[in-house]
Amino acid sequence: MSIFISYMILGLSLSAPIGPVNAAQLDKGIKKGFWHAWLFGIGAVLADILYMILVYLGVVHFLNTPFMQTFLWLFGAFVLIYSGLESILNANKVTISQDSNEDSLWKSMLSGFLMSVSNPMTILFWLGIYGSILVKTAADDGSANLFLYSVAVIAGVVIWDLFMAALGSVFRRYLSNRALSLVSILSGISLIVFGVYFGIRALALLYPLIF
């Protein structure tokens, strides 16, 4: 049980650093409420599980080819910059009384999945972290406990998603309409910054191929 809890804490720790998914989830909670934010996070978790499976199967090595890395950085840049611009352009339309059911819960989950699965950092993250877990578990305990420890890591990620969704819904209750618009703009800027970074990484990979 202590090992299970330690891997759960690992999942929490891995999810805590603020990145584009966390920023977007917090923004979703402020705009739409708890359930939209939480399902956005669940969508991101599904992308995490997908990459965990790919790492386990060894397919992730294909994603490390220069062509695929360049494509993923560019696609991630497009998704983040588009989402950021949309958040900024719609900032003046965000109000406290906005109907939380205006967008479906499934759409929020799909948004979380697409943002996470298009994030190259997710691939590098799970390749490094989960790859290390595979090696350590196989060396120390054999493969029998690998599924259990994987569930523990995902459980930690889901707990963090619950926290972020709750945080966003709390902010929603106490922020004014003007403050909501400001948060939407700041969130959009944050996503654009991450998108530009992804674009720079893509250009860094393209430069040697072109020149």
Coordinates of N, CA and C in Angstrom, one line a residue:
M1 N 0.8 -1.2 0.0 CA 0.0 0.0 0.0 C 0.9 1.3 0.0
S2 N 2.0 1.2 0.8 CA 2.8 2.4 0.8 C 3.5 2.7 -0.5
I3 N 3.8 1.6 -1.3 CA 4.4 1.8 -2.6 C 3.3 2.4 -3.6
F4 N 2.0 1.9 -3.4 CA 0.9 2.4 -4.2 C 0.8 3.9 -4.0
I5 N 0.8 4.3 -2.7 CA 0.6 5.7 -2.3 C 1.8 6.6 -2.9
S6 N 3.0 6.0 -2.8 CA 4.1 6.8 -3.3 C 4.0 7.0 -4.8
Y7 N 3.5 6.1 -5.6 CA 3.3 6.3 -7.0 C 2.1 7.2 -7.3
M8 N 1.1 7.2 -6.4 CA 0.1 8.2 -6.5 C 0.6 9.6 -6.3
I9 N 1.4 9.8 -5.3 CA 2.1 11.1 -5.0 C 2.9 11.5 -6.2
L10 N 3.6 10.5 -6.9 CA 4.3 10.8 -8.1 C 3.4 11.4 -9.1
G11 N 2.2 10.8 -9.3 CA 1.3 11.3 -10.3 C 0.9 12.7 -10.0
L12 N 0.6 13.0 -8.7 CA 0.3 14.3 -8.3 C 1.4 15.3 -8.6
S13 N 2.6 14.9 -8.3 CA 3.8 15.8 -8.5 C 4.0 16.1 -9.9
L14 N 3.8 15.1 -10.8 CA 4.0 15.2 -12.2 C 3.0 16.2 -12.8
S15 N 1.8 16.2 -12.2 CA 0.7 17.0 -12.8 C 0.7 18.5 -12.3
A16 N 1.4 18.7 -11.2 CA 1.4 20.0 -10.6 C 2.0 21.2 -11.4
P17 N 3.1 21.0 -12.1 CA 3.7 22.1 -12.8 C 2.7 22.7 -13.8
I18 N 2.6 24.1 -13.8 CA 1.7 24.8 -14.6 C 2.2 24.7 -16.1
G19 N 1.3 24.2 -16.9 CA 1.6 24.1 -18.4 C 0.3 24.5 -19.1
P20 N 0.3 24.3 -20.4 CA -0.9 24.7 -21.2 C -2.1 24.0 -20.8
V21 N -2.1 22.7 -20.4 CA -3.3 21.9 -20.1 C -3.8 22.5 -18.7
N22 N -3.0 22.7 -17.7 CA -3.4 23.2 -16.5 C -4.0 24.6 -16.6
A23 N -3.4 25.4 -17.4 CA -3.9 26.8 -17.6 C -5.2 26.8 -18.3
A24 N -5.4 25.9 -19.3 CA -6.7 25.8 -20.0 C -7.7 25.2 -19.1
Q25 N -7.4 24.2 -18.3 CA -8.4 23.6 -17.4 C -8.9 24.6 -16.4
L26 N -8.0 25.4 -15.8 CA -8.4 26.5 -14.9 C -9.3 27.5 -15.5
D27 N -8.9 27.9 -16.8 CA -9.8 28.8 -17.5 C -11.1 28.2 -17.8
K28 N -11.2 26.9 -18.1 CA -12.5 26.2 -18.3 C -13.3 26.2 -17.1
G29 N -12.7 26.0 -15.9 CA -13.4 26.0 -14.7 C -14.0 27.3 -14.3
I30 N -13.3 28.4 -14.6 CA -13.7 29.7 -14.3 C -14.9 30.1 -15.3
K31 N -14.8 29.7 -16.5 CA -15.8 30.1 -17.5 C -17.1 29.2 -17.4
K32 N -16.9 27.9 -17.2 CA -18.0 26.9 -17.4 C -18.4 26.2 -16.1
G33 N -17.5 26.2 -15.1 CA -17.8 25.5 -13.9 C -17.1 24.2 -13.7
F34 N -17.3 23.5 -12.6 CA -16.6 22.4 -12.1 C -16.6 21.2 -13.2
W35 N -17.8 20.8 -13.6 CA -17.9 19.6 -14.4 C -17.2 19.8 -15.8
H36 N -17.3 20.9 -16.4 CA -16.6 21.1 -17.6 C -15.1 21.1 -17.4
A37 N -14.6 21.7 -16.3 CA -13.1 21.7 -16.1 C -12.7 20.3 -15.7
W38 N -13.4 19.5 -14.9 CA -13.0 18.2 -14.6 C -13.0 17.3 -15.8
L39 N -14.0 17.3 -16.6 CA -14.0 16.5 -17.8 C -13.0 16.9 -18.8
F40 N -12.6 18.2 -18.8 CA -11.5 18.6 -19.6 C -10.2 17.9 -19.2
G41 N -10.1 17.9 -17.8 CA -8.9 17.2 -17.3 C -8.9 15.7 -17.5
I42 N -10.1 15.1 -17.5 CA -10.3 13.6 -17.8 C -9.9 13.4 -19.2
G43 N -10.3 14.3 -20.1 CA -9.8 14.1 -21.5 C -8.3 14.1 -21.7
A44 N -7.7 15.0 -20.9 CA -6.2 15.1 -20.9 C -5.6 13.8 -20.3
V45 N -6.3 13.2 -19.3 CA -5.8 12.0 -18.7 C -5.9 10.8 -19.7
L46 N -7.0 10.8 -20.5 CA -7.1 9.8 -21.5 C -5.9 9.8 -22.5
A47 N -5.5 11.1 -22.8 CA -4.3 11.2 -23.7 C -3.1 10.7 -23.0
D48 N -3.0 10.9 -21.7 CA -1.8 10.4 -20.9 C -1.8 8.9 -20.9
I49 N -3.0 8.3 -20.8 CA -3.1 6.8 -20.8 C -2.7 6.3 -22.1
L50 N -3.1 7.0 -23.2 CA -2.8 6.6 -24.6 C -1.3 6.5 -24.7
Y51 N -0.6 7.6 -24.3 CA 0.9 7.6 -24.4 C 1.6 6.6 -23.5
M52 N 1.0 6.3 -22.3 CA 1.5 5.3 -21.5 C 1.5 3.9 -22.2
I53 N 0.4 3.7 -22.8 CA 0.2 2.4 -23.6 C 1.3 2.3 -24.7
L54 N 1.4 3.5 -25.4 CA 2.4 3.5 -26.5 C 3.8 3.3 -26.0
V55 N 4.1 3.9 -24.8 CA 5.5 3.7 -24.2 C 5.6 2.2 -23.9
Y56 N 4.6 1.6 -23.3 CA 4.6 0.2 -22.9 C 4.8 -0.7 -24.1
L57 N 4.2 -0.4 -25.2 CA 4.3 -1.2 -26.4 C 5.6 -0.9 -27.3
G58 N 6.2 0.2 -26.9 CA 7.4 0.5 -27.6 C 7.2 1.3 -28.9
V59 N 5.9 1.7 -29.1 CA 5.5 2.4 -30.3 C 6.1 3.8 -30.3
V60 N 6.3 4.3 -29.1 CA 6.7 5.7 -28.9 C 8.0 6.0 -29.6
H61 N 8.8 5.0 -29.9 CA 10.1 5.3 -30.5 C 9.9 5.8 -32.0
F62 N 8.7 5.4 -32.6 CA 8.4 5.9 -33.9 C 8.1 7.4 -33.8
L63 N 7.5 7.9 -32.6 CA 7.2 9.3 -32.5 C 8.4 10.1 -32.2
N64 N 9.6 9.5 -32.0 CA 10.8 10.2 -31.7 C 11.6 10.5 -33.0
T65 N 11.1 10.1 -34.2 CA 11.7 10.4 -35.4 C 11.7 11.9 -35.7
P66 N 12.7 12.4 -36.4 CA 12.6 13.9 -36.6 C 11.4 14.4 -37.3
F67 N 10.9 13.6 -38.3 CA 9.7 14.0 -39.0 C 8.5 14.1 -38.1
M68 N 8.2 13.0 -37.2 CA 7.1 13.0 -36.3 C 7.2 14.1 -35.3
Q69 N 8.5 14.3 -34.8 CA 8.7 15.4 -33.8 C 8.3 16.7 -34.3
T70 N 8.8 17.0 -35.5 CA 8.5 18.3 -36.2 C 7.0 18.5 -36.4
F71 N 6.3 17.4 -36.9 CA 4.9 17.5 -37.1 C 4.2 17.8 -35.8
L72 N 4.5 17.1 -34.7 CA 3.9 17.2 -33.4 C 4.1 18.6 -32.8
W73 N 5.3 19.1 -32.9 CA 5.6 20.4 -32.4 C 4.7 21.5 -33.2
L74 N 4.7 21.3 -34.5 CA 3.9 22.3 -35.3 C 2.4 22.2 -35.0
F75 N 1.9 20.9 -34.9 CA 0.5 20.7 -34.6 C 0.1 21.2 -33.2
G76 N 1.0 21.0 -32.3 CA 0.8 21.5 -30.9 C 0.8 23.0 -30.9
A77 N 1.7 23.6 -31.7 CA 1.7 25.1 -31.7 C 0.4 25.6 -32.3
F78 N -0.1 25.0 -33.4 CA -1.3 25.4 -34.0 C -2.5 25.4 -33.0
V79 N -2.6 24.2 -32.3 CA -3.7 24.0 -31.3 C -3.7 25.1 -30.2
L80 N -2.5 25.3 -29.7 CA -2.4 26.2 -28.6 C -2.6 27.7 -29.0
I81 N -2.0 28.1 -30.1 CA -2.2 29.5 -30.6 C -3.6 29.7 -30.9
Y82 N -4.2 28.8 -31.6 CA -5.6 28.9 -32.0 C -6.5 29.0 -30.7
S83 N -6.3 28.2 -29.7 CA -7.0 28.2 -28.5 C -6.8 29.5 -27.8
G84 N -5.6 30.0 -27.8 CA -5.3 31.2 -27.1 C -5.9 32.4 -27.7
L85 N -5.9 32.5 -29.1 CA -6.5 33.6 -29.8 C -8.1 33.6 -29.5
E86 N -8.6 32.4 -29.6 CA -10.1 32.2 -29.3 C -10.4 32.7 -27.9
S87 N -9.6 32.4 -26.9 CA -9.9 32.8 -25.6 C -9.8 34.3 -25.5
I88 N -8.8 35.0 -26.1 CA -8.7 36.4 -26.1 C -9.8 37.1 -26.8
L89 N -10.2 36.6 -28.0 CA -11.2 37.3 -28.8 C -12.6 37.2 -28.2
N90 N -12.8 36.1 -27.4 CA -14.1 35.9 -26.8 C -14.1 36.4 -25.3
A91 N -13.1 37.1 -24.9 CA -13.0 37.5 -23.5 C -14.1 38.4 -23.1
N92 N -14.5 39.3 -24.0 CA -15.6 40.2 -23.7 C -17.0 39.5 -23.6
K93 N -17.1 38.3 -24.1 CA -18.4 37.6 -24.1 C -18.5 36.7 -22.8
V94 N -17.5 36.6 -22.0 CA -17.5 35.8 -20.8 C -18.2 36.5 -19.7
T95 N -19.2 35.9 -19.1 CA -19.9 36.5 -18.0 C -20.1 35.5 -16.9
I96 N -20.4 36.0 -15.7 CA -20.6 35.0 -14.6 C -21.9 34.2 -14.8
S97 N -22.9 34.9 -15.5 CA -24.2 34.2 -15.7 C -24.2 33.3 -16.9
Q98 N -23.0 33.2 -17.6 CA -23.0 32.4 -18.8 C -23.5 31.0 -18.5
D99 N -24.3 30.4 -19.3 CA -24.9 29.1 -19.1 C -23.8 28.0 -19.2
S100 N -23.6 27.3 -18.1 CA -22.5 26.3 -18.1 C -22.8 25.1 -19.1
N101 N -24.0 25.0 -19.5 CA -24.4 23.9 -20.4 C -24.4 24.4 -21.9
E102 N -23.9 25.6 -22.1 CA -23.9 26.1 -23.5 C -23.1 25.1 -24.4
D103 N -21.9 24.7 -23.9 CA -21.1 23.7 -24.6 C -21.3 22.4 -23.9
S104 N -21.4 21.3 -24.6 CA -21.6 20.0 -24.0 C -20.4 19.5 -23.2
L105 N -20.6 18.7 -22.2 CA -19.6 18.2 -21.4 C -18.6 17.3 -22.2
W106 N -19.1 16.6 -23.2 CA -18.3 15.8 -24.1 C -17.4 16.7 -24.9
K107 N -17.8 17.9 -25.3 CA -16.9 18.8 -26.0 C -15.8 19.2 -25.2
S108 N -16.0 19.4 -23.9 CA -15.0 19.8 -23.0 C -14.0 18.7 -22.8
M109 N -14.5 17.4 -22.7 CA -13.5 16.3 -22.6 C -12.7 16.2 -23.9
L110 N -13.4 16.3 -25.0 CA -12.6 16.2 -26.3 C -11.6 17.3 -26.4
S111 N -11.9 18.5 -25.9 CA -10.9 19.6 -26.0 C -9.7 19.3 -25.1
G112 N -9.9 18.7 -23.9 CA -8.8 18.3 -23.1 C -8.0 17.2 -23.7
F113 N -8.6 16.3 -24.4 CA -7.9 15.2 -25.0 C -7.0 15.7 -26.2
L114 N -7.6 16.6 -27.0 CA -6.9 17.1 -28.2 C -5.7 18.0 -27.7
M115 N -5.9 18.8 -26.7 CA -4.9 19.7 -26.2 C -3.7 18.9 -25.7
S116 N -4.0 17.8 -24.9 CA -3.0 17.0 -24.3 C -2.3 16.1 -25.4
V117 N -3.1 15.5 -26.2 CA -2.5 14.5 -27.2 C -1.7 15.3 -28.2
S118 N -1.9 16.5 -28.5 CA -1.2 17.3 -29.5 C 0.0 18.0 -28.8
N119 N 0.2 17.8 -27.5 CA 1.3 18.5 -26.8 C 2.5 17.6 -26.9
P120 N 3.6 17.9 -27.6 CA 4.8 17.1 -27.7 C 5.4 16.9 -26.3
M121 N 5.2 17.8 -25.4 CA 5.8 17.6 -24.0 C 5.2 16.4 -23.3
T122 N 3.9 16.1 -23.7 CA 3.3 15.0 -23.1 C 4.0 13.7 -23.5
I123 N 4.4 13.6 -24.8 CA 5.1 12.5 -25.3 C 6.5 12.3 -24.6
L124 N 7.2 13.4 -24.6 CA 8.5 13.4 -23.9 C 8.4 13.1 -22.4
F125 N 7.4 13.7 -21.8 CA 7.1 13.5 -20.4 C 6.9 12.0 -20.1
W126 N 6.0 11.4 -20.8 CA 5.7 10.0 -20.5 C 6.8 9.0 -20.9
L127 N 7.5 9.4 -22.0 CA 8.6 8.6 -22.4 C 9.7 8.6 -21.4
G128 N 10.0 9.8 -20.8 CA 11.0 9.8 -19.7 C 10.5 9.2 -18.4
I129 N 9.4 9.7 -17.9 CA 8.9 9.3 -16.6 C 8.4 7.9 -16.6
Y130 N 7.4 7.5 -17.5 CA 6.9 6.2 -17.5 C 7.9 5.2 -18.0
G131 N 8.7 5.6 -18.9 CA 9.8 4.7 -19.3 C 10.7 4.3 -18.1
S132 N 11.0 5.3 -17.3 CA 11.8 5.0 -16.1 C 11.0 4.0 -15.1
I133 N 9.7 4.3 -15.0 CA 8.9 3.4 -14.1 C 8.9 2.0 -14.6
L134 N 8.8 1.8 -16.0 CA 8.8 0.5 -16.6 C 10.1 -0.2 -16.2
V135 N 11.2 0.5 -16.4 CA 12.5 -0.1 -16.1 C 12.7 -0.5 -14.6
K136 N 12.3 0.5 -13.7 CA 12.5 0.3 -12.3 C 11.6 -0.9 -11.8
T137 N 10.3 -0.9 -12.2 CA 9.4 -1.9 -11.8 C 9.8 -3.3 -12.3
A138 N 10.3 -3.4 -13.5 CA 10.7 -4.6 -14.1 C 11.9 -5.2 -13.3
A139 N 12.8 -4.2 -12.9 CA 14.1 -4.6 -12.3 C 13.8 -5.0 -10.8
D140 N 12.9 -4.3 -10.1 CA 12.7 -4.5 -8.7 C 11.6 -5.5 -8.4
D141 N 10.5 -5.5 -9.1 CA 9.4 -6.3 -8.8 C 8.9 -7.2 -9.9
G142 N 9.5 -7.1 -11.0 CA 9.0 -7.9 -12.2 C 7.8 -7.1 -12.8
S143 N 7.2 -7.7 -13.8 CA 6.1 -7.0 -14.5 C 4.8 -7.2 -13.9
A144 N 4.7 -8.0 -12.8 CA 3.4 -8.3 -12.2 C 2.7 -7.1 -11.7
N145 N 3.5 -6.2 -11.1 CA 2.9 -5.0 -10.4 C 2.8 -3.8 -11.3
L146 N 3.2 -3.9 -12.5 CA 3.3 -2.7 -13.4 C 1.9 -2.1 -13.6
F147 N 0.9 -2.9 -13.8 CA -0.4 -2.3 -14.0 C -0.9 -1.6 -12.7
L148 N -0.6 -2.2 -11.5 CA -1.1 -1.5 -10.3 C -0.4 -0.2 -10.1
Y149 N 0.9 -0.1 -10.4 CA 1.6 1.1 -10.2 C 1.2 2.2 -11.3
S150 N 0.9 1.7 -12.5 CA 0.4 2.6 -13.5 C -0.9 3.2 -13.1
V151 N -1.8 2.4 -12.5 CA -3.1 2.9 -12.0 C -2.9 3.9 -10.9
A152 N -1.9 3.7 -10.0 CA -1.5 4.6 -9.0 C -1.1 6.0 -9.5
V153 N -0.3 6.0 -10.6 CA 0.2 7.2 -11.2 C -1.0 8.0 -11.8
I154 N -1.9 7.3 -12.5 CA -3.1 7.9 -13.1 C -4.0 8.4 -12.0
A155 N -4.2 7.7 -10.9 CA -5.0 8.1 -9.8 C -4.5 9.5 -9.3
G156 N -3.2 9.6 -9.2 CA -2.6 10.9 -8.7 C -2.9 12.0 -9.7
V157 N -2.9 11.7 -11.0 CA -3.2 12.7 -12.0 C -4.7 13.1 -11.9
V158 N -5.6 12.2 -11.7 CA -7.0 12.5 -11.6 C -7.3 13.3 -10.4
I159 N -6.6 13.0 -9.3 CA -6.8 13.8 -8.0 C -6.4 15.3 -8.3
W160 N -5.3 15.5 -9.0 CA -4.9 16.8 -9.3 C -5.9 17.5 -10.2
D161 N -6.5 16.8 -11.2 CA -7.5 17.3 -12.0 C -8.7 17.8 -11.2
L162 N -9.1 17.0 -10.2 CA -10.2 17.4 -9.3 C -9.9 18.7 -8.6
F163 N -8.7 18.8 -8.1 CA -8.2 20.0 -7.4 C -8.3 21.2 -8.4
M164 N -7.8 21.1 -9.6 CA -7.8 22.2 -10.5 C -9.2 22.6 -10.9
A165 N -10.1 21.6 -11.1 CA -11.5 21.9 -11.4 C -12.2 22.6 -10.3
A166 N -11.9 22.2 -9.1 CA -12.5 22.8 -7.9 C -12.0 24.2 -7.7
L167 N -10.7 24.4 -8.0 CA -10.1 25.8 -7.9 C -10.8 26.7 -8.9
G168 N -10.9 26.2 -10.1 CA -11.6 27.1 -11.1 C -13.0 27.4 -10.8
S169 N -13.8 26.5 -10.3 CA -15.2 26.7 -9.9 C -15.3 27.7 -8.7
V170 N -14.3 27.6 -7.8 CA -14.3 28.6 -6.7 C -14.0 30.0 -7.2
F171 N -13.0 30.1 -8.0 CA -12.7 31.4 -8.6 C -13.9 32.0 -9.3
R172 N -14.7 31.1 -10.0 CA -15.8 31.5 -10.8 C -16.9 32.2 -9.9
R173 N -17.0 31.7 -8.7 CA -18.0 32.3 -7.8 C -17.7 33.7 -7.3
Y174 N -16.4 34.0 -7.2 CA -16.0 35.2 -6.5 C -15.5 36.3 -7.5
L175 N -15.3 35.9 -8.8 CA -14.8 36.9 -9.7 C -15.9 37.7 -10.4
S176 N -15.6 39.0 -10.6 CA -16.6 39.8 -11.3 C -16.5 39.5 -12.8
N177 N -17.5 40.0 -13.6 CA -17.4 39.8 -15.1 C -16.2 40.4 -15.7
R178 N -15.8 41.5 -15.2 CA -14.5 42.1 -15.7 C -13.3 41.3 -15.4
A179 N -13.3 40.8 -14.2 CA -12.2 39.9 -13.8 C -12.1 38.6 -14.6
L180 N -13.3 38.1 -14.9 CA -13.4 36.9 -15.8 C -12.8 37.2 -17.1
S181 N -13.1 38.3 -17.7 CA -12.6 38.7 -19.0 C -11.1 38.8 -18.9
L182 N -10.5 39.4 -17.8 CA -9.1 39.5 -17.7 C -8.4 38.2 -17.6
V183 N -9.0 37.2 -16.8 CA -8.5 35.9 -16.7 C -8.5 35.2 -18.0
S184 N -9.6 35.4 -18.8 CA -9.6 34.8 -20.1 C -8.5 35.3 -21.1
I185 N -8.2 36.6 -21.0 CA -7.2 37.2 -21.8 C -5.8 36.7 -21.3
L186 N -5.6 36.6 -20.0 CA -4.3 36.1 -19.5 C -4.1 34.6 -19.9
S187 N -5.2 33.9 -19.8 CA -5.1 32.5 -20.1 C -4.8 32.3 -21.6
G188 N -5.4 33.2 -22.4 CA -5.1 33.1 -23.9 C -3.7 33.5 -24.2
I189 N -3.2 34.5 -23.5 CA -1.8 34.9 -23.7 C -0.8 33.7 -23.3
S190 N -1.2 33.1 -22.2 CA -0.4 32.0 -21.7 C -0.3 30.8 -22.8
L191 N -1.5 30.5 -23.3 CA -1.5 29.5 -24.3 C -0.8 29.8 -25.6
I192 N -0.9 31.1 -26.0 CA -0.1 31.6 -27.2 C 1.4 31.5 -26.9
V193 N 1.8 31.9 -25.7 CA 3.3 31.8 -25.4 C 3.8 30.4 -25.5
F194 N 3.0 29.4 -25.0 CA 3.4 28.0 -25.1 C 3.4 27.6 -26.6
G195 N 2.4 28.1 -27.3 CA 2.3 27.7 -28.7 C 3.5 28.3 -29.5
V196 N 3.9 29.5 -29.2 CA 5.1 30.1 -29.9 C 6.3 29.3 -29.5
Y197 N 6.4 28.8 -28.3 CA 7.6 28.0 -27.9 C 7.6 26.7 -28.6
F198 N 6.4 26.1 -28.8 CA 6.3 24.9 -29.6 C 6.7 25.1 -31.0
G199 N 6.3 26.3 -31.6 CA 6.7 26.6 -32.9 C 8.2 26.8 -33.1
I200 N 8.8 27.4 -32.1 CA 10.3 27.6 -32.1 C 11.0 26.3 -32.1
R201 N 10.5 25.3 -31.3 CA 11.0 24.0 -31.3 C 10.9 23.3 -32.6
A202 N 9.8 23.5 -33.3 CA 9.6 22.9 -34.6 C 10.6 23.5 -35.6
L203 N 10.7 24.8 -35.6 CA 11.7 25.5 -36.5 C 13.1 25.0 -36.2
A204 N 13.4 24.8 -35.0 CA 14.8 24.3 -34.6 C 15.0 22.9 -35.2
L205 N 14.0 22.1 -35.3 CA 14.1 20.8 -35.9 C 14.2 20.9 -37.4
L206 N 13.4 21.9 -38.0 CA 13.3 22.0 -39.4 C 14.6 22.6 -40.0
Y207 N 15.3 23.5 -39.3 CA 16.4 24.3 -39.8 C 17.5 23.4 -40.3
P208 N 18.0 22.3 -39.6 CA 19.0 21.5 -40.2 C 18.6 20.7 -41.4
L209 N 17.3 20.4 -41.5 CA 16.8 19.7 -42.6 C 16.7 20.5 -43.9
I210 N 16.4 21.8 -43.7 CA 16.3 22.8 -44.8 C 17.7 23.3 -45.3
F211 N 18.5 23.6 -44.3 CA 19.8 24.2 -44.6 C 20.9 23.2 -44.4

